[in-house]
């Protein structure tokens, strides 16, 4: 498997500067589409630069302050507007793989999870239609904290994905999130559903994004199962580029 890099901390650095820093070390970069890297604002610059560097771009769709599971129609529409605009821009610059968070509960819906899931499902259907139009593939990511986040179990991800063509839609298994949520075994037992992988370690309580081997996750066990997935790339979600470079060989040793 090829090892890529991602970090939410990269998006505070201008795209051109970050690309130049990443290119000597990684051939795949999953952009976090926030702030300086919000794709509709930088698509022209990506088009100008992408052929100058041997770096394949993937996109993690925006998730800050937006919620496709919101029961407030205006808030849900804001989320969809940003997500769909990002998908359109990704298609324009030749990015074919994107990753998505399904949404979160609120002070209104935390007592009625099914309500939020139903709303999220409606949003997923709109997003799916756009993906089909753009000939793109989506990876719906499992999230870590079940009290406030949707999609932290395989069952919820399957509900949100039901009926979608696997050529268009799959599951991103975030290894750290699966460990925190206590759902690791369910995901490892179903590797054929997984089309993308995020790798990082933790101690089971906080989403600390440690270098694999520095926490409590049994990475040899996880990697053995993930080799049977559909994913050809493992994205190391690091806390910094320096940690990413340091941890790349470790991730390769587990998944190579």
mmCIF file of C-alpha atoms in Angstrom:
data_model
loop_
_atom_site.group_PDB
_atom_site.id
_atom_site.type_symbol
_atom_site.label_atom_id
_atom_site.label_comp_id
_atom_site.label_asym_id
_atom_site.label_seq_id
_atom_site.Cartn_x
_atom_site.Cartn_y
_atom_site.Cartn_z
ATOM 1 C CA UNK A 1 0.000 0.000 0.000
ATOM 2 C CA UNK A 2 1.151 3.527 -0.752
ATOM 3 C CA UNK A 3 1.514 5.859 2.250
ATOM 4 C CA UNK A 4 0.047 9.363 2.068
ATOM 5 C CA UNK A 5 -0.056 12.285 4.484
ATOM 6 C CA UNK A 6 -2.761 14.502 5.939
ATOM 7 C CA UNK A 7 -3.106 16.917 8.839
ATOM 8 C CA UNK A 8 -5.662 19.590 9.735
ATOM 9 C CA UNK A 9 -2.752 21.794 10.777
ATOM 10 C CA UNK A 10 -1.569 22.053 7.170
ATOM 11 C CA UNK A 11 -4.576 24.143 6.154
ATOM 12 C CA UNK A 12 -3.270 27.254 7.918
ATOM 13 C CA UNK A 13 -0.328 27.326 5.489
ATOM 14 C CA UNK A 14 -0.864 28.544 1.899
ATOM 15 C CA UNK A 15 -1.360 25.650 -0.521
ATOM 16 C CA UNK A 16 1.725 26.381 -2.606
ATOM 17 C CA UNK A 17 3.992 26.489 0.439
ATOM 18 C CA UNK A 18 2.595 23.275 1.899
ATOM 19 C CA UNK A 19 2.774 21.406 -1.397
ATOM 20 C CA UNK A 20 6.434 22.307 -1.793
ATOM 21 C CA UNK A 21 7.152 21.005 1.718
ATOM 22 C CA UNK A 22 5.247 17.747 1.246
ATOM 23 C CA UNK A 23 6.427 16.842 -2.255
ATOM 24 C CA UNK A 24 9.937 15.585 -1.341
ATOM 25 C CA UNK A 25 8.513 13.111 1.168
ATOM 26 C CA UNK A 26 5.059 11.905 0.032
ATOM 27 C CA UNK A 27 3.381 11.086 -3.282
ATOM 28 C CA UNK A 28 -0.176 11.320 -1.893
ATOM 29 C CA UNK A 29 -1.611 14.230 0.087
ATOM 30 C CA UNK A 30 -5.158 14.281 1.431
ATOM 31 C CA UNK A 31 -5.999 17.964 1.599
ATOM 32 C CA UNK A 32 -8.235 19.083 4.448
ATOM 33 C CA UNK A 33 -10.547 21.419 2.557
ATOM 34 C CA UNK A 34 -10.663 24.152 5.188
ATOM 35 C CA UNK A 35 -9.372 27.717 5.619
ATOM 36 C CA UNK A 36 -6.394 28.273 3.255
ATOM 37 C CA UNK A 37 -7.235 24.982 1.528
ATOM 38 C CA UNK A 38 -10.958 25.522 0.933
ATOM 39 C CA UNK A 39 -11.021 24.161 -2.581
ATOM 40 C CA UNK A 40 -13.379 26.599 -4.331
ATOM 41 C CA UNK A 41 -10.951 29.405 -3.416
ATOM 42 C CA UNK A 42 -7.748 27.676 -4.575
ATOM 43 C CA UNK A 43 -8.857 25.528 -7.513
ATOM 44 C CA UNK A 44 -7.156 27.776 -10.069
ATOM 45 C CA UNK A 45 -3.882 27.644 -8.153
ATOM 46 C CA UNK A 46 -4.070 23.860 -7.893
ATOM 47 C CA UNK A 47 -4.578 23.603 -11.643
ATOM 48 C CA UNK A 48 -1.516 25.760 -12.223
ATOM 49 C CA UNK A 49 0.711 23.735 -9.884
ATOM 50 C CA UNK A 50 -0.425 20.110 -9.886
ATOM 51 C CA UNK A 51 1.638 19.071 -12.902
ATOM 52 C CA UNK A 52 4.804 20.552 -11.396
ATOM 53 C CA UNK A 53 4.882 18.100 -8.477
ATOM 54 C CA UNK A 54 4.567 14.324 -8.348
ATOM 55 C CA UNK A 55 1.897 14.426 -5.642
ATOM 56 C CA UNK A 56 -1.543 12.873 -6.052
ATOM 57 C CA UNK A 57 -4.215 14.931 -4.305
ATOM 58 C CA UNK A 58 -7.177 13.548 -2.420
ATOM 59 C CA UNK A 59 -9.678 15.747 -0.586
ATOM 60 C CA UNK A 60 -11.161 15.582 2.877
ATOM 61 C CA UNK A 61 -14.331 17.632 2.568
ATOM 62 C CA UNK A 62 -14.912 20.497 5.043
ATOM 63 C CA UNK A 63 -16.232 19.662 8.503
ATOM 64 C CA UNK A 64 -15.610 22.756 10.653
ATOM 65 C CA UNK A 65 -18.816 24.441 11.847
ATOM 66 C CA UNK A 66 -20.975 22.615 9.298
ATOM 67 C CA UNK A 67 -23.343 19.738 9.927
ATOM 68 C CA UNK A 68 -25.143 17.772 7.192
ATOM 69 C CA UNK A 69 -27.198 16.136 9.979
ATOM 70 C CA UNK A 70 -28.566 19.440 11.279
ATOM 71 C CA UNK A 71 -32.342 19.547 11.789
ATOM 72 C CA UNK A 72 -32.207 23.322 11.234
ATOM 73 C CA UNK A 73 -32.873 23.601 7.484
ATOM 74 C CA UNK A 74 -30.718 26.696 6.994
ATOM 75 C CA UNK A 75 -27.764 25.099 8.802
ATOM 76 C CA UNK A 76 -28.088 21.869 6.834
ATOM 77 C CA UNK A 77 -28.239 23.837 3.581
ATOM 78 C CA UNK A 78 -25.087 25.759 4.505
ATOM 79 C CA UNK A 79 -23.313 22.447 5.037
ATOM 80 C CA UNK A 80 -24.527 21.073 1.708
ATOM 81 C CA UNK A 81 -23.566 24.241 -0.143
ATOM 82 C CA UNK A 82 -19.963 24.027 1.097
ATOM 83 C CA UNK A 83 -19.711 20.283 0.554
ATOM 84 C CA UNK A 84 -21.155 20.327 -2.953
ATOM 85 C CA UNK A 85 -19.067 23.336 -3.970
ATOM 86 C CA UNK A 86 -15.971 21.476 -2.780
ATOM 87 C CA UNK A 87 -16.950 18.374 -4.758
ATOM 88 C CA UNK A 88 -17.447 20.487 -7.892
ATOM 89 C CA UNK A 89 -14.040 22.117 -7.444
ATOM 90 C CA UNK A 90 -12.398 18.750 -6.814
ATOM 91 C CA UNK A 91 -13.807 17.475 -10.085
ATOM 92 C CA UNK A 92 -12.557 20.576 -11.891
ATOM 93 C CA UNK A 93 -8.954 19.986 -10.752
ATOM 94 C CA UNK A 94 -8.961 16.223 -11.310
ATOM 95 C CA UNK A 95 -9.321 15.007 -7.718
ATOM 96 C CA UNK A 96 -11.280 11.757 -7.900
ATOM 97 C CA UNK A 97 -11.366 10.594 -4.245
ATOM 98 C CA UNK A 98 -12.988 12.547 -1.405
ATOM 99 C CA UNK A 99 -13.691 11.782 2.252
ATOM 100 C CA UNK A 100 -16.681 12.956 4.304
ATOM 101 C CA UNK A 101 -17.887 13.227 7.904
ATOM 102 C CA UNK A 102 -21.579 12.366 8.158
ATOM 103 C CA UNK A 103 -22.446 14.935 10.816
ATOM 104 C CA UNK A 104 -23.070 15.373 14.503
ATOM 105 C CA UNK A 105 -25.789 15.468 17.107
ATOM 106 C CA UNK A 106 -26.907 18.691 18.740
ATOM 107 C CA UNK A 107 -28.544 19.765 21.964
ATOM 108 C CA UNK A 108 -31.827 19.082 20.144
ATOM 109 C CA UNK A 109 -31.082 15.682 18.598
ATOM 110 C CA UNK A 110 -28.791 13.989 21.132
ATOM 111 C CA UNK A 111 -31.880 12.378 22.695
ATOM 112 C CA UNK A 112 -33.153 11.234 19.282
ATOM 113 C CA UNK A 113 -30.258 9.825 17.286
ATOM 114 C CA UNK A 114 -32.559 8.329 14.632
ATOM 115 C CA UNK A 115 -33.851 11.814 13.781
ATOM 116 C CA UNK A 116 -30.344 13.083 13.106
ATOM 117 C CA UNK A 117 -29.482 9.938 11.136
ATOM 118 C CA UNK A 118 -32.564 10.407 8.957
ATOM 119 C CA UNK A 119 -31.544 13.981 8.169
ATOM 120 C CA UNK A 120 -27.962 12.906 7.499
ATOM 121 C CA UNK A 121 -29.230 10.215 5.149
ATOM 122 C CA UNK A 122 -31.095 12.858 3.124
ATOM 123 C CA UNK A 123 -27.880 14.856 2.855
ATOM 124 C CA UNK A 124 -25.932 11.770 1.783
ATOM 125 C CA UNK A 125 -28.451 11.206 -1.021
ATOM 126 C CA UNK A 126 -27.929 14.720 -2.368
ATOM 127 C CA UNK A 127 -24.163 14.329 -2.148
ATOM 128 C CA UNK A 128 -24.325 10.956 -3.877
ATOM 129 C CA UNK A 129 -26.190 12.445 -6.838
ATOM 130 C CA UNK A 130 -23.484 15.083 -7.247
ATOM 131 C CA UNK A 131 -20.744 12.445 -7.069
ATOM 132 C CA UNK A 132 -22.407 10.475 -9.856
ATOM 133 C CA UNK A 133 -22.620 13.610 -11.996
ATOM 134 C CA UNK A 134 -18.924 14.367 -11.341
ATOM 135 C CA UNK A 135 -17.707 10.749 -11.744
ATOM 136 C CA UNK A 136 -16.074 10.771 -8.308
ATOM 137 C CA UNK A 137 -15.681 8.375 -5.380
ATOM 138 C CA UNK A 138 -16.664 9.098 -1.781
ATOM 139 C CA UNK A 139 -15.242 7.570 1.404
ATOM 140 C CA UNK A 140 -17.619 8.034 4.366
ATOM 141 C CA UNK A 141 -15.479 8.137 7.515
ATOM 142 C CA UNK A 142 -16.205 6.551 10.882
ATOM 143 C CA UNK A 143 -16.059 9.071 13.734
ATOM 144 C CA UNK A 144 -14.755 8.581 17.281
ATOM 145 C CA UNK A 145 -17.183 9.903 19.891
ATOM 146 C CA UNK A 146 -20.635 8.332 19.775
ATOM 147 C CA UNK A 147 -22.322 10.713 22.182
ATOM 148 C CA UNK A 148 -22.087 13.664 19.810
ATOM 149 C CA UNK A 149 -20.970 12.241 16.453
ATOM 150 C CA UNK A 150 -22.811 10.143 13.889
ATOM 151 C CA UNK A 151 -21.279 7.334 11.901
ATOM 152 C CA UNK A 152 -19.075 5.883 14.613
ATOM 153 C CA UNK A 153 -20.446 2.350 14.076
ATOM 154 C CA UNK A 154 -20.398 0.205 10.974
ATOM 155 C CA UNK A 155 -24.175 -0.149 11.215
ATOM 156 C CA UNK A 156 -24.719 3.605 11.015
ATOM 157 C CA UNK A 157 -22.326 3.962 8.089
ATOM 158 C CA UNK A 158 -24.147 1.158 6.278
ATOM 159 C CA UNK A 159 -27.487 2.891 6.891
ATOM 160 C CA UNK A 160 -26.106 6.150 5.509
ATOM 161 C CA UNK A 161 -24.657 4.297 2.496
ATOM 162 C CA UNK A 162 -27.481 1.871 1.725
ATOM 163 C CA UNK A 163 -28.231 1.444 -1.973
ATOM 164 C CA UNK A 164 -25.268 3.444 -3.215
ATOM 165 C CA UNK A 165 -23.059 1.993 -5.947
ATOM 166 C CA UNK A 166 -19.759 0.798 -4.463
ATOM 167 C CA UNK A 167 -17.974 2.298 -7.471
ATOM 168 C CA UNK A 168 -19.126 5.692 -6.188
ATOM 169 C CA UNK A 169 -19.331 5.245 -2.420
ATOM 170 C CA UNK A 170 -17.344 3.347 0.222
ATOM 171 C CA UNK A 171 -16.179 3.579 3.814
ATOM 172 C CA UNK A 172 -13.044 5.261 5.127
ATOM 173 C CA UNK A 173 -11.862 3.338 8.153
ATOM 174 C CA UNK A 174 -10.136 5.687 10.542
ATOM 175 C CA UNK A 175 -8.113 3.325 12.737
ATOM 176 C CA UNK A 176 -7.780 5.725 15.660
ATOM 177 C CA UNK A 177 -11.489 6.544 15.633
ATOM 178 C CA UNK A 178 -12.436 2.872 15.542
ATOM 179 C CA UNK A 179 -10.316 2.194 18.614
ATOM 180 C CA UNK A 180 -11.751 5.093 20.639
ATOM 181 C CA UNK A 181 -15.345 4.132 19.823
ATOM 182 C CA UNK A 182 -14.796 0.459 20.697
ATOM 183 C CA UNK A 183 -15.827 -0.539 17.165
ATOM 184 C CA UNK A 184 -12.498 -1.846 15.880
ATOM 185 C CA UNK A 185 -13.460 -5.516 15.673
ATOM 186 C CA UNK A 186 -16.586 -4.809 13.589
ATOM 187 C CA UNK A 187 -14.546 -2.928 10.992
ATOM 188 C CA UNK A 188 -11.720 -5.458 10.921
ATOM 189 C CA UNK A 189 -14.273 -8.215 10.261
ATOM 190 C CA UNK A 190 -15.582 -6.373 7.165
ATOM 191 C CA UNK A 191 -12.552 -5.171 5.183
ATOM 192 C CA UNK A 192 -14.346 -5.531 1.830
ATOM 193 C CA UNK A 193 -16.472 -2.474 2.719
ATOM 194 C CA UNK A 194 -13.437 -0.252 3.241
ATOM 195 C CA UNK A 195 -12.169 1.889 0.363
ATOM 196 C CA UNK A 196 -9.862 4.268 2.229
ATOM 197 C CA UNK A 197 -7.771 4.108 5.415
ATOM 198 C CA UNK A 198 -6.654 6.741 7.932
ATOM 199 C CA UNK A 199 -3.846 5.596 10.220
ATOM 200 C CA UNK A 200 -2.825 7.052 13.581
ATOM 201 C CA UNK A 201 -2.542 5.799 17.157
ATOM 202 C CA UNK A 202 -3.992 6.748 20.556
ATOM 203 C CA UNK A 203 -4.544 5.401 24.066
ATOM 204 C CA UNK A 204 -8.274 4.796 23.649
ATOM 205 C CA UNK A 205 -9.625 8.027 25.111
ATOM 206 C CA UNK A 206 -8.497 11.024 23.030
ATOM 207 C CA UNK A 207 -8.081 11.421 19.267
ATOM 208 C CA UNK A 208 -4.396 12.232 19.742
ATOM 209 C CA UNK A 209 -3.087 11.229 16.276
ATOM 210 C CA UNK A 210 0.083 9.586 17.521
ATOM 211 C CA UNK A 211 2.619 7.835 15.330
ATOM 212 C CA UNK A 212 1.555 4.156 15.079
ATOM 213 C CA UNK A 213 3.217 2.188 17.840
ATOM 214 C CA UNK A 214 3.110 5.090 20.309
ATOM 215 C CA UNK A 215 -0.361 4.224 21.604
ATOM 216 C CA UNK A 216 -2.375 1.125 22.463
ATOM 217 C CA UNK A 217 -3.658 0.008 19.042
ATOM 218 C CA UNK A 218 -2.535 -3.425 17.840
ATOM 219 C CA UNK A 219 -1.311 -2.255 14.444
ATOM 220 C CA UNK A 220 -0.046 -5.638 13.164
ATOM 221 C CA UNK A 221 -3.559 -7.025 13.698
ATOM 222 C CA UNK A 222 -5.230 -4.005 12.091
ATOM 223 C CA UNK A 223 -2.858 -3.956 9.125
ATOM 224 C CA UNK A 224 -3.400 -7.651 8.436
ATOM 225 C CA UNK A 225 -7.140 -7.043 8.070
ATOM 226 C CA UNK A 226 -6.753 -3.818 6.103
ATOM 227 C CA UNK A 227 -4.608 -5.548 3.474
ATOM 228 C CA UNK A 228 -7.867 -7.279 2.466
ATOM 229 C CA UNK A 229 -9.660 -3.957 1.975
ATOM 230 C CA UNK A 230 -10.202 -2.176 -1.338
ATOM 231 C CA UNK A 231 -7.872 0.652 -0.384
ATOM 232 C CA UNK A 232 -4.567 1.061 -2.198
ATOM 233 C CA UNK A 233 -3.463 3.969 -0.008
ATOM 234 C CA UNK A 234 -3.027 4.481 3.734
ATOM 235 C CA UNK A 235 -3.263 8.118 4.801
ATOM 236 C CA UNK A 236 -1.133 8.836 7.871
ATOM 237 C CA UNK A 237 -2.949 11.588 9.763
ATOM 238 C CA UNK A 238 -0.116 13.297 11.598
ATOM 239 C CA UNK A 239 0.109 16.222 14.004
ATOM 240 C CA UNK A 240 2.817 17.862 11.888
ATOM 241 C CA UNK A 241 4.806 17.280 8.722
ATOM 242 C CA UNK A 242 7.832 16.440 10.866
ATOM 243 C CA UNK A 243 5.895 13.687 12.639
ATOM 244 C CA UNK A 244 4.556 12.549 9.283
ATOM 245 C CA UNK A 245 8.032 12.145 7.864
ATOM 246 C CA UNK A 246 9.234 10.395 11.023
ATOM 247 C CA UNK A 247 6.271 8.027 11.068
ATOM 248 C CA UNK A 248 6.100 7.235 7.356
ATOM 249 C CA UNK A 249 8.565 4.332 7.528
ATOM 250 C CA UNK A 250 6.748 2.927 10.551
ATOM 251 C CA UNK A 251 3.418 2.999 8.696
ATOM 252 C CA UNK A 252 5.089 1.398 5.674
ATOM 253 C CA UNK A 253 6.464 -1.379 7.864
ATOM 254 C CA UNK A 254 2.946 -2.177 9.098
ATOM 255 C CA UNK A 255 1.058 -1.869 5.810
ATOM 256 C CA UNK A 256 3.650 -2.416 3.089
#
